[in-house]
PDB file of C-alpha atoms in Angstrom:
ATOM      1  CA  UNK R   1       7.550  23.395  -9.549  1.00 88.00           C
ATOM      2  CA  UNK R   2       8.123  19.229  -9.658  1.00 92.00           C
ATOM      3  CA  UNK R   3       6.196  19.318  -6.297  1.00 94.00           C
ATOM      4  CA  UNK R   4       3.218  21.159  -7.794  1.00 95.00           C
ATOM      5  CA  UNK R   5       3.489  19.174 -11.051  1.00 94.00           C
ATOM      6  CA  UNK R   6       3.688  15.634  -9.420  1.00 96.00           C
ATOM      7  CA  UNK R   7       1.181  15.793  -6.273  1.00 96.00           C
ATOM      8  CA  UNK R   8      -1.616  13.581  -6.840  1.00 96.00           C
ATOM      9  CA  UNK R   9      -4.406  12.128  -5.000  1.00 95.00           C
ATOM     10  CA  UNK R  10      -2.329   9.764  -3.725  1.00 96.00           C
ATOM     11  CA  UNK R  11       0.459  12.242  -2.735  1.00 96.00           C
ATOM     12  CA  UNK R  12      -0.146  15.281  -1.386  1.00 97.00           C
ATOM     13  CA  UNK R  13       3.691  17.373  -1.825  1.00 97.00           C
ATOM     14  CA  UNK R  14       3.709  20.024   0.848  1.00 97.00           C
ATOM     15  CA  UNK R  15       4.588  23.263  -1.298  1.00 97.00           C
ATOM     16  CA  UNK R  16       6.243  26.425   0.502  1.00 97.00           C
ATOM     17  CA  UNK R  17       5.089  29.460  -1.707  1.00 98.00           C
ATOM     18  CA  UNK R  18       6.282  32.962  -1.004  1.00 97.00           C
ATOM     19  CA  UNK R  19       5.073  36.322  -2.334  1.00 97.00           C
ATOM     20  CA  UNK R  20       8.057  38.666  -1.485  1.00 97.00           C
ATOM     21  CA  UNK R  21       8.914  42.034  -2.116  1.00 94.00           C
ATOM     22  CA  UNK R  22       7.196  45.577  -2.288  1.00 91.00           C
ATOM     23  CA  UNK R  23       3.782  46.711  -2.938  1.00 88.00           C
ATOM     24  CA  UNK R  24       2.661  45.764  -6.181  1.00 84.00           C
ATOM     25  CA  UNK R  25       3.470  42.200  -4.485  1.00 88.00           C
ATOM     26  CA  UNK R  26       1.587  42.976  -1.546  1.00 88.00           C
ATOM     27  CA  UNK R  27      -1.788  43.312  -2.537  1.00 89.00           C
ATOM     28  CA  UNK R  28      -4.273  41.038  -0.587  1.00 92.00           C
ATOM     29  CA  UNK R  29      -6.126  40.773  -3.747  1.00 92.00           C
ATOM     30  CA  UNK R  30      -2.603  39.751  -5.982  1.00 91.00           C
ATOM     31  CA  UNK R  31      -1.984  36.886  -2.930  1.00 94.00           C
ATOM     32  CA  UNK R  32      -5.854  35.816  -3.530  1.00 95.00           C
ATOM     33  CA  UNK R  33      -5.323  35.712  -7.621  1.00 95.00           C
ATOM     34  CA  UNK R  34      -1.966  33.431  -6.987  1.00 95.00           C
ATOM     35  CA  UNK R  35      -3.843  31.473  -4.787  1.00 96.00           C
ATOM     36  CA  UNK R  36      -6.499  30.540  -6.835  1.00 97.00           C
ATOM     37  CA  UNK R  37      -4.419  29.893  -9.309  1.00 97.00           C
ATOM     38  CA  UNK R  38      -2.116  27.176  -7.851  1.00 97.00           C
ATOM     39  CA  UNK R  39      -5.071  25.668  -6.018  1.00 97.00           C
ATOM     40  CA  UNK R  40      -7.140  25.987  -9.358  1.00 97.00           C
ATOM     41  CA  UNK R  41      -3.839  24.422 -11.501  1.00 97.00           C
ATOM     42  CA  UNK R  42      -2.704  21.787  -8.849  1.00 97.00           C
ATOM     43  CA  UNK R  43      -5.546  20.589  -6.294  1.00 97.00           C
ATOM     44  CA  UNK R  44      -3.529  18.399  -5.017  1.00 97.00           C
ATOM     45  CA  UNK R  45      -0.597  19.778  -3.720  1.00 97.00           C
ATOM     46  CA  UNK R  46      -0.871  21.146  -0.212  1.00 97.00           C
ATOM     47  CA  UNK R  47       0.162  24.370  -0.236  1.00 97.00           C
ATOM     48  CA  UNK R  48       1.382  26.709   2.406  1.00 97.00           C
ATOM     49  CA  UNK R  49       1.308  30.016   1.188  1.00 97.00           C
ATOM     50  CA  UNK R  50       2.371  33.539   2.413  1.00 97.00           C
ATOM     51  CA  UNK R  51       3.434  37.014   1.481  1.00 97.00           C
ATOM     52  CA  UNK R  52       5.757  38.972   3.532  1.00 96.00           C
ATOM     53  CA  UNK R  53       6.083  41.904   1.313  1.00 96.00           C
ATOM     54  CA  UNK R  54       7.099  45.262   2.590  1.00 95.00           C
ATOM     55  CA  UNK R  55       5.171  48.328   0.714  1.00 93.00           C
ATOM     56  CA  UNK R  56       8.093  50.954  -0.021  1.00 92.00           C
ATOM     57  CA  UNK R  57      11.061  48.711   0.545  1.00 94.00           C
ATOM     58  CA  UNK R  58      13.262  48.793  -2.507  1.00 93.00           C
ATOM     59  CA  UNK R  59      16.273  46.566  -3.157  1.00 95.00           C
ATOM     60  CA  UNK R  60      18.418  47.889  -0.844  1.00 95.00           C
ATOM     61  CA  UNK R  61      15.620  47.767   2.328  1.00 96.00           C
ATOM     62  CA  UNK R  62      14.468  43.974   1.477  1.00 96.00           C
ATOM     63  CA  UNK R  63      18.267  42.645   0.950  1.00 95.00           C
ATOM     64  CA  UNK R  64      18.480  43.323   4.699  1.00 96.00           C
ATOM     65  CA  UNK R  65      14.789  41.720   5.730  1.00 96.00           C
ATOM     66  CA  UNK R  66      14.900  39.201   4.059  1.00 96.00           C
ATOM     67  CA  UNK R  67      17.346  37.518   6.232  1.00 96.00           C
ATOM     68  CA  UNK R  68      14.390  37.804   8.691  1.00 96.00           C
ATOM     69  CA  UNK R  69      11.305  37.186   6.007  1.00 95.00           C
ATOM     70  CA  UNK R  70      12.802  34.907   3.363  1.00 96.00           C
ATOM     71  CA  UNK R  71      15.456  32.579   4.294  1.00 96.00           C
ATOM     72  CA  UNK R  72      14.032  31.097   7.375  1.00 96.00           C
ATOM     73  CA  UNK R  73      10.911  30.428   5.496  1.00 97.00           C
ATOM     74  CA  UNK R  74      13.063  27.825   2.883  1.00 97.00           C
ATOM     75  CA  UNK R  75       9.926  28.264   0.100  1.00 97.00           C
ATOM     76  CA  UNK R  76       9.569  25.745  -2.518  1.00 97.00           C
ATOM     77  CA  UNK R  77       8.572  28.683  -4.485  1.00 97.00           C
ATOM     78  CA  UNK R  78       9.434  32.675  -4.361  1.00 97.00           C
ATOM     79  CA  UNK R  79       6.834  35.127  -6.325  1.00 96.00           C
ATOM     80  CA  UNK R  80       9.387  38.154  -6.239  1.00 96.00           C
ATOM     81  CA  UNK R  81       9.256  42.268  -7.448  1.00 93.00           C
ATOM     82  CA  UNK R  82      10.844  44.799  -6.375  1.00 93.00           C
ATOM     83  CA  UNK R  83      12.596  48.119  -7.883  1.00 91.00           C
ATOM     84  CA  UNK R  84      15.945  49.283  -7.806  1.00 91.00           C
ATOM     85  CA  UNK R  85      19.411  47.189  -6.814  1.00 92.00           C
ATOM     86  CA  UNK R  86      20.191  46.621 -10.550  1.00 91.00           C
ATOM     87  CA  UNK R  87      23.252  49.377 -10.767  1.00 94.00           C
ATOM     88  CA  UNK R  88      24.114  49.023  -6.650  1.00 95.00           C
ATOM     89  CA  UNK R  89      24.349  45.341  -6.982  1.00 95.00           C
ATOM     90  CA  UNK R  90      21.230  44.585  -4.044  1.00 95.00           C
ATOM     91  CA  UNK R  91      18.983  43.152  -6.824  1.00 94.00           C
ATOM     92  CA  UNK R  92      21.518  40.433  -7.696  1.00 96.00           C
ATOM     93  CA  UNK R  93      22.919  39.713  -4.183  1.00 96.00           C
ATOM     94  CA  UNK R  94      19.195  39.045  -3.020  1.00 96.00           C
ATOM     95  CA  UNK R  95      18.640  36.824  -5.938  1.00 96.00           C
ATOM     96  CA  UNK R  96      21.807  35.061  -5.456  1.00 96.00           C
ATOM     97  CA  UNK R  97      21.264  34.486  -1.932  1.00 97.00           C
ATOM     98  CA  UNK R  98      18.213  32.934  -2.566  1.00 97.00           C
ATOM     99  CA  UNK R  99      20.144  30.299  -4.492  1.00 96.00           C
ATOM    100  CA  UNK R 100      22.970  30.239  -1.965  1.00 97.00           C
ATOM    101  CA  UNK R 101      19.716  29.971   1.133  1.00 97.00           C
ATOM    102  CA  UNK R 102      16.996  28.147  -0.333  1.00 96.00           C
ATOM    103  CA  UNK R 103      16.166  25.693  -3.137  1.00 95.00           C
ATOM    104  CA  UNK R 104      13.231  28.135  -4.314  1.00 96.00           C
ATOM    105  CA  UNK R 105      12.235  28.214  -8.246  1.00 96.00           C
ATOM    106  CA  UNK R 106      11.998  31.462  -8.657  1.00 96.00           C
ATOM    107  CA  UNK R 107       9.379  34.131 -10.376  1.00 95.00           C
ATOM    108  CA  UNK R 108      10.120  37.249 -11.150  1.00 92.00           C
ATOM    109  CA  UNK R 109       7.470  39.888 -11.909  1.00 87.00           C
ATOM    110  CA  UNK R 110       8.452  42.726 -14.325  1.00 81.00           C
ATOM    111  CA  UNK R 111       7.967  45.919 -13.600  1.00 76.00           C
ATOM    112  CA  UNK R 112       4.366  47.812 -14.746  1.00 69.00           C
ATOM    113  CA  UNK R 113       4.109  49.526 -17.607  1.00 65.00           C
ATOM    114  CA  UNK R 114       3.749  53.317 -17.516  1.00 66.00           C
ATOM    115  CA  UNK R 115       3.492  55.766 -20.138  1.00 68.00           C
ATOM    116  CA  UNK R 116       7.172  56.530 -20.551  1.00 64.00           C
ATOM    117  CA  UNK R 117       8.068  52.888 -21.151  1.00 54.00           C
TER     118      UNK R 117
END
C-alpha cells in the first residue's frame, strides 16, 4: 500500500497486484472494477495487475496452486477469497505462507451474503 500511496509524477512505484482465489474473485468484470479503482485512486503508480483465480478451487485445491500461481508472482498486493480451510487448517497455512513467501499487504474479501446468514 506505501507504493500506491507514495508514487507521484515524479516516481512511478511499480505495484504487483494479485486477484487470487475462486470464482467470485474471478470475474473479468470484478478484475475491471479493481482496476479502475487503483488506477482511478493512484494514477501514478504503475501497476501490473493479474488474477489467477481458479473457479471451484476451495482452500484445500488453491493451497497446492498457489505454489505455482502466487508465490512466484511476489505481489505487492494480494486481493484474496476463497471458502473452506478454516476447520482443516488450509485457510491459515495459505495465508501464512503468503507472509512466510511474499511481502504482499493483504485483502481479504468476506464471503456473500445469502439468505441464511
Amino acid at each position: 500500500m506505501t507504493l500506491l500511496a507514495t508514487s507521484s509524477k515524479e516516481r512511478r512505484w511499480p505495484v504487483r497486484v494479485l486477484i487470487y482465489g475462486q470464482s467470485i474473485t474471478g470475474s473479468t468484470v470484478l478484475t475491471g472494477m479493481i482496476e479502475k479503482f487503483l488506477r482511478d485512486r493512484f494514477p501514478y503508480a504503475d501497476l501490473q495487475l493479474a488474477n489467477r483465480s481458479i473457479g471451484g478451487f476451495g482452500a484445500d485445491r488453491l493451497v497446492r496452486t498457489a505454489w505455482h500461481d502466487l508465490y512466484p508472482f511476489y505481489p505487492d498486493l494480494l486481493i484474496f477469497h476463497v471458502y473452506g480451510g478454516e476447520k482443516t487448517g488450509d485457510l491459515e497455512r495459505l495465508l501464512s505462507n503468503v507472509r512466510r513467501y511474499t511481502t504482499a499487504d493483504i485483502v481479504l474479501f468476506n464471503h456473500h451474503q445469502t439468505r441464511d446468514r
